[in-house]
Amino acid sequence: LTPAAVFNLLGLPVTQVPLGLNPRGLPLGVQVAAADGCDHLTIAAALALFLCSDDAAQITGSNYSIDGGWTAE
């Protein structure tokens, strides 16, 4: 089973976050999952991640960053 299938089987809220395209033009994204009844947390996290993406900068005309927390290398 894939992680997405496990979340679906358990009935947990999951929000897909588009993060743009990789250098080969393939879509990039993540899924944000939370505990039962915490849909609002997945949506808030998805919005924060999306606002930091290149796609959001093209839409809003602004660049956002999240200070602190984890970083991907």
Tab-separated table of C-alpha atoms in Angstrom:
chain	number	residue	atom	x	y	z
A	1	LEU	CA	0.000	0.000	0.000
A	2	THR	CA	1.135	3.523	-0.721
A	3	PRO	CA	1.088	6.153	2.059
A	4	ALA	CA	-1.830	7.890	0.339
A	5	ALA	CA	-3.846	4.656	0.359
A	6	VAL	CA	-3.203	4.152	4.077
A	7	PHE	CA	-4.491	7.635	4.894
A	8	ASN	CA	-7.574	7.031	2.737
A	9	LEU	CA	-8.315	3.664	4.351
A	10	LEU	CA	-8.048	5.210	7.812
A	11	GLY	CA	-10.326	8.096	6.845
A	12	LEU	CA	-7.772	10.730	7.829
A	13	PRO	CA	-7.817	14.216	6.296
A	14	VAL	CA	-5.184	14.744	3.610
A	15	THR	CA	-4.544	17.842	1.497
A	16	GLN	CA	-2.483	17.740	-1.707
A	17	VAL	CA	-0.052	20.663	-2.096
A	18	PRO	CA	1.210	21.491	-5.605
A	19	LEU	CA	4.761	22.867	-5.468
A	20	GLY	CA	5.546	23.516	-9.117
A	21	LEU	CA	7.523	21.554	-11.685
A	22	ASN	CA	10.933	19.922	-11.569
A	23	PRO	CA	13.612	20.723	-14.198
A	24	ARG	CA	12.173	17.988	-16.462
A	25	GLY	CA	8.707	19.549	-16.302
A	26	LEU	CA	7.168	16.906	-14.020
A	27	PRO	CA	4.822	18.080	-11.256
A	28	LEU	CA	6.101	18.260	-7.689
A	29	GLY	CA	3.963	18.173	-4.573
A	30	VAL	CA	3.427	16.775	-1.121
A	31	GLN	CA	0.505	15.490	0.876
A	32	VAL	CA	-0.208	16.917	4.324
A	33	ALA	CA	-2.052	14.535	6.664
A	34	ALA	CA	-3.459	15.078	10.147
A	35	ALA	CA	-5.470	13.359	12.838
A	36	ASP	CA	-9.175	12.687	12.432
A	37	GLY	CA	-11.182	15.896	12.604
A	38	CYS	CA	-8.188	18.156	11.988
A	39	ASP	CA	-8.873	19.080	8.367
A	40	HIS	CA	-8.171	22.722	9.211
A	41	LEU	CA	-4.568	21.854	10.088
A	42	THR	CA	-3.904	20.193	6.734
A	43	ILE	CA	-5.376	23.181	4.909
A	44	ALA	CA	-3.325	25.686	6.964
A	45	ALA	CA	-0.105	23.729	6.393
A	46	ALA	CA	-0.902	23.351	2.681
A	47	LEU	CA	-1.469	27.087	2.334
A	48	ALA	CA	1.812	27.909	4.102
A	49	LEU	CA	3.746	25.494	1.873
A	50	PHE	CA	2.054	26.674	-1.304
A	51	LEU	CA	2.731	30.346	-0.543
A	52	CYS	CA	6.448	29.514	-0.473
A	53	SER	CA	6.346	27.869	-3.926
A	54	ASP	CA	7.323	29.425	-7.248
A	55	ASP	CA	3.766	28.914	-8.507
A	56	ALA	CA	2.372	31.096	-5.724
A	57	ALA	CA	4.936	33.810	-6.464
A	58	GLN	CA	3.719	33.894	-10.077
A	59	ILE	CA	0.086	34.150	-8.949
A	60	THR	CA	0.475	36.639	-6.081
A	61	GLY	CA	3.520	38.565	-7.297
A	62	SER	CA	5.060	38.162	-3.835
A	63	ASN	CA	7.705	35.840	-2.450
A	64	TYR	CA	7.024	34.344	0.962
A	65	SER	CA	9.355	32.343	3.159
A	66	ILE	CA	8.921	30.336	6.313
A	67	ASP	CA	11.565	31.250	8.868
A	68	GLY	CA	12.842	28.438	11.097
A	69	GLY	CA	11.465	24.930	11.224
A	70	TRP	CA	12.679	22.080	9.055
A	71	THR	CA	14.562	22.418	5.814
A	72	ALA	CA	14.884	20.014	2.898
A	73	GLU	CA	18.349	19.487	1.478
